[in-house]
Amino acid sequence: MDEPAAPRRVVIVGGGFAGLFAARALRRSPVTVTVVDRCAHHLFQPLLYQCAAGILSEGQIARPLRVVLRRHRNVRCVLAEATDVDVAARIVRARRPEGSELELPYDDLIVAVGMRQSYFGHDEFAAHAPGMKTLDDALEIRHRLYRAFEMAETARDPEEKRQWLTFALVGGGPTGVELAGQIREIARRTLEREFSTIDPGTARVLLFEGSDEVLGTFGASLAARAARTLRGLGVELHLGTRVTDVDARGLAVRDREGVTTRFDARTVLWTAGVEAPPLAAALARATGAAQDRAGRIAVEPDLTLRGHPEIRVVGDVMGLDRLPGLAEVAMQTGAYAGRALRHSAAGRTAPAKPFRYFDMGSAAYICRGRAVVRAGRLHLSGVPGWLTWLFIHVAFLTGFRSRLGAVLSWAVVFASGARRERAFTSPFAQARMPPPEAGG
């Protein structure tokens, strides 16, 4: 009597939107799924800046992968960082947190590793200008934001006080615009009347962008509206500039005329540019796949790699038709890859239809009651844009408790300006208790 065939082994590298939606699409398929990620949680990355600004808690934007996928009986979660792929042996090599190696065999592979922050060849900037890609990044930025006001309060030198009250952001995309607006709201509303020697409302927020407009992907009209809103909040826009140096006391930028100017700021935040993680380069070398300047891997219309139909690349790290690195692209490509494998596992031999992206638009929150939304020909700003932004983000938050908690937090901030998630760790270490003496 023949033994039943072992189920197909699917390895999904990455637990973000793309990986999560792929795993969900395989829930009832006759396959075993292994989701490997360097974090044990699924992160709602579009709201990282709200965690950094003290509006939302970590638990409202991040949920354990095991909880999110607990009803998927065929899914196993592995905490490790994928480092290489042996395409001949069909093995993903990964590193566990303590450093030991792990091998994950697969019949089908879905690569959904996303992108990481890029400093355009100046990785030394990272020590002084944290990016906004992970939960750790958001908590580090929260620490730097609120610490700056505390340091300004006790600074005796007026120049030092001014430096602590100056915040510089590099990058005029959605994250930079959203974070700039939040810092001004913190200074004007949240911290109002909380300090005795400084006026938080005098804090300067400088936003540097290499192009001629912020939110350039939203179109000229919405970009202009966003710029007017930011200037109305007091954000200083420096367009057409390139950062040439960053240190603990500020940054230097060069304008289009080649003039370099130094700006003193004790808090510099980096929200410009992304690049593929090392696994993308390793996979490209192993398969001969092409990569673009940012490291995205070129894929076929069905999201597979040429010559390797068992490997699919989805989400931000995928290079297809210049699709943007948006959460909605990740969701749709992940779900498409999962459905394609589900159909294949069910014995359907017809080739998969090419992936088609349904553009649901883009949205950026600027300040209380102000956001911009682009969805096809629909362009919204102001309060209508903010209400649309609110609906979109509530719809996509994972879990009922996350949605309810976020709505309540937003209501509190909108009504009073108060932010409850302002805690940050202190540099002062607690003295350890001495060990007990031996003997009686």
XYZ file of C-alpha atoms in Angstrom, residues 77-362:
286
model
C 6.427 30.540 12.713
C 10.213 30.655 13.044
C 12.186 33.488 14.654
C 15.347 33.786 12.552
C 16.969 35.945 9.883
C 17.193 34.398 6.418
C 20.743 34.848 5.127
C 21.017 32.760 1.950
C 19.147 30.489 -0.454
C 20.537 27.266 -1.955
C 18.369 27.148 -5.064
C 19.765 23.790 -6.221
C 19.044 22.023 -2.927
C 15.976 24.206 -2.284
C 17.062 25.229 1.190
C 16.765 28.588 2.971
C 19.613 29.188 5.381
C 18.807 31.318 8.396
C 20.469 32.541 11.580
C 18.757 32.214 14.953
C 18.977 35.147 17.401
C 21.836 33.598 19.387
C 23.851 32.980 16.228
C 23.328 29.309 15.393
C 22.428 28.309 11.841
C 19.134 26.864 10.666
C 18.178 25.153 7.384
C 14.628 25.304 6.073
C 13.913 23.016 3.082
C 11.212 24.101 0.653
C 9.324 23.027 -2.416
C 8.037 26.561 -2.978
C 9.580 29.774 -1.731
C 7.952 33.193 -1.271
C 10.413 36.014 -0.599
C 8.740 38.942 1.171
C 11.644 40.524 3.043
C 10.686 44.141 2.352
C 13.188 46.985 2.217
C 15.417 48.667 4.768
C 16.558 52.249 5.292
C 19.140 53.531 2.820
C 21.694 56.234 3.593
C 22.872 56.383 -0.027
C 26.318 55.012 0.696
C 26.787 56.935 3.962
C 25.936 54.291 6.542
C 27.893 56.300 9.108
C 24.924 58.701 9.208
C 22.776 56.025 10.876
C 24.415 56.523 14.285
C 23.222 60.141 14.375
C 20.052 59.963 12.246
C 17.857 56.914 12.899
C 15.462 55.772 10.194
C 11.848 54.644 10.490
C 11.504 51.022 9.422
C 11.210 48.924 12.584
C 9.553 49.072 15.983
C 12.963 49.651 17.547
C 13.411 52.649 15.221
C 10.101 54.145 16.352
C 10.961 53.754 20.034
C 14.410 55.252 19.464
C 12.867 58.249 17.706
C 10.313 58.671 20.511
C 13.199 58.704 22.965
C 15.074 61.345 20.964
C 12.023 63.575 20.458
C 10.880 63.832 24.045
C 14.418 63.779 25.445
C 15.235 66.849 23.341
C 12.662 68.973 25.176
C 13.893 67.688 28.546
C 17.488 68.540 27.642
C 16.479 72.011 26.454
C 14.739 72.630 29.773
C 17.971 72.242 31.747
C 20.436 73.692 29.223
C 22.124 76.847 30.554
C 23.718 77.938 27.300
C 21.154 79.619 24.993
C 22.862 78.158 21.916
C 22.655 74.636 23.317
C 18.995 75.232 24.192
C 18.323 76.365 20.626
C 20.029 73.265 19.222
C 17.943 70.933 21.365
C 14.799 72.710 20.155
C 15.730 72.227 16.502
C 14.617 69.058 14.721
C 15.878 68.156 11.239
C 14.208 65.564 9.016
C 15.757 64.250 5.815
C 13.221 63.162 3.202
C 9.945 64.724 2.059
C 7.984 61.542 1.381
C 4.970 60.435 3.443
C 6.999 59.441 6.520
C 8.969 62.686 6.606
C 5.877 64.817 6.086
C 3.879 62.923 8.697
C 6.658 63.053 11.270
C 7.319 66.762 10.667
C 3.663 67.563 11.255
C 3.607 65.472 14.410
C 6.643 67.180 15.914
C 5.044 70.581 15.420
C 1.823 69.338 17.019
C 3.777 67.954 19.967
C 5.530 71.289 20.415
C 2.421 73.460 19.998
C -0.264 71.393 21.737
C 0.964 68.351 23.661
C 3.774 70.010 25.615
C 2.135 73.393 26.009
C 2.570 74.770 29.558
C 4.501 71.697 30.723
C 7.924 73.366 31.013
C 9.139 76.318 33.072
C 12.264 77.562 31.281
C 11.416 76.863 27.624
C 8.485 77.460 25.320
C 8.086 74.184 23.347
C 6.099 76.060 20.715
C 9.294 77.805 19.571
C 10.804 74.508 18.440
C 12.009 74.562 14.825
C 11.279 71.692 12.453
C 13.410 71.623 9.299
C 12.432 69.307 6.452
C 15.026 68.648 3.731
C 14.006 67.162 0.373
C 16.119 66.611 -2.721
C 13.337 67.305 -5.217
C 11.309 70.477 -5.732
C 8.267 69.348 -3.746
C 7.211 67.194 -0.824
C 4.976 64.192 -1.492
C 5.933 64.315 -5.152
C 4.254 60.968 -5.901
C 0.877 62.444 -4.916
C 0.828 64.855 -7.857
C 1.494 68.585 -8.074
C -1.848 69.705 -6.651
C -1.760 67.615 -3.473
C 1.958 68.253 -3.044
C 1.281 71.996 -3.059
C -1.539 71.626 -0.541
C 0.668 69.529 1.734
C 3.435 72.139 1.518
C 1.003 74.922 2.462
C -0.261 72.919 5.438
C 3.267 72.193 6.638
C 4.317 75.829 6.342
C 1.153 76.827 8.190
C 2.222 74.541 11.024
C 5.614 76.211 11.121
C 7.656 73.545 9.335
C 10.568 75.039 7.379
C 10.875 73.380 3.963
C 14.299 73.193 2.317
C 13.677 71.814 -1.161
C 16.262 70.921 -3.761
C 18.872 70.084 -1.116
C 21.184 67.111 -0.576
C 22.605 66.101 2.790
C 26.396 65.860 2.720
C 27.196 65.263 6.398
C 25.456 64.342 9.644
C 26.879 64.338 13.163
C 25.664 64.582 16.756
C 25.237 68.365 16.512
C 23.468 68.717 13.172
C 23.884 68.299 9.431
C 25.285 69.951 6.330
C 23.298 70.263 3.098
C 24.146 71.363 -0.416
C 21.656 73.225 -2.600
C 21.316 73.158 -6.393
C 23.831 75.990 -6.761
C 26.435 73.916 -4.928
C 26.370 76.041 -1.779
C 26.805 74.007 1.420
C 25.085 75.219 4.579
C 25.427 73.918 8.117
C 22.317 73.535 10.335
C 22.741 72.908 14.057
C 20.190 70.427 15.380
C 20.600 67.912 18.195
C 17.868 65.682 16.700
C 18.252 64.511 13.103
C 15.855 61.907 11.686
C 16.264 60.073 8.372
C 13.184 59.300 6.286
C 14.752 59.264 2.802
C 15.522 56.271 0.636
C 15.252 52.500 0.897
C 17.369 49.562 -0.218
C 16.945 45.811 -0.376
C 18.355 43.705 2.481
C 21.352 41.402 1.853
C 19.136 38.356 1.198
C 17.900 39.968 -2.023
C 21.446 40.199 -3.389
C 22.148 36.607 -2.337
C 19.012 35.383 -4.112
C 19.807 37.410 -7.229
C 23.302 35.929 -7.402
C 21.976 32.400 -6.954
C 19.288 32.728 -9.635
C 20.810 35.244 -12.052
C 17.915 37.641 -11.477
C 18.406 41.332 -12.242
C 18.208 44.025 -9.575
C 17.529 47.743 -9.858
C 19.554 50.481 -8.162
C 17.751 49.952 -4.859
C 18.206 46.176 -5.039
C 14.649 45.207 -5.991
C 14.527 41.861 -7.787
C 13.032 41.746 -11.280
C 10.208 39.207 -11.557
C 8.038 37.696 -14.271
C 4.393 38.838 -14.646
C 3.347 35.963 -12.352
C 5.878 37.176 -9.712
C 8.200 34.167 -10.219
C 11.885 34.372 -11.065
C 12.884 33.529 -14.613
C 13.978 29.890 -14.692
C 12.749 29.320 -11.137
C 8.967 28.924 -11.097
C 9.186 27.631 -7.527
C 10.398 31.036 -6.262
C 8.134 34.074 -5.998
C 9.207 37.547 -4.889
C 6.514 39.843 -3.479
C 6.081 43.140 -1.678
C 8.529 46.030 -1.553
C 11.540 43.959 -2.661
C 9.792 42.974 -5.903
C 10.595 44.871 -9.077
C 7.636 44.894 -11.495
C 6.176 47.745 -13.575
C 7.724 50.301 -11.194
C 5.101 49.545 -8.578
C 5.623 51.663 -5.445
C 6.595 50.316 -2.046
C 3.141 50.628 -0.519
C 1.357 48.380 1.952
C -1.409 47.782 -0.580
C 1.084 46.517 -3.175
C 2.509 44.143 -0.576
C -0.936 42.870 0.385
C -2.031 42.259 -3.190
C 1.189 40.587 -4.333
C 1.311 38.398 -1.225
C -2.296 37.293 -1.670
C -1.680 36.646 -5.387
C 1.351 34.443 -4.670
C -0.544 32.521 -2.001
C -3.517 31.911 -4.282
C -1.239 30.763 -7.119
C 0.352 28.172 -4.829
C -3.051 27.146 -3.505
C -4.294 26.466 -7.030
C -1.108 24.579 -7.881
C -1.358 22.442 -4.753
C -4.974 21.650 -5.660
C -3.800 20.213 -8.988
C -4.848 23.031 -11.302
C -2.479 22.997 -14.250
C -3.638 26.152 -16.044
C -0.979 28.899 -15.940
C -1.644 31.697 -13.510
C -2.935 34.937 -14.951
C -0.413 37.791 -14.766
C -0.529 39.850 -11.605
C -2.525 43.053 -11.953
C -2.319 45.743 -9.330
C -5.477 47.562 -8.316
C -4.389 51.040 -7.285
C -6.256 52.072 -4.167
C -4.260 55.271 -3.877
C -1.983 56.795 -1.264
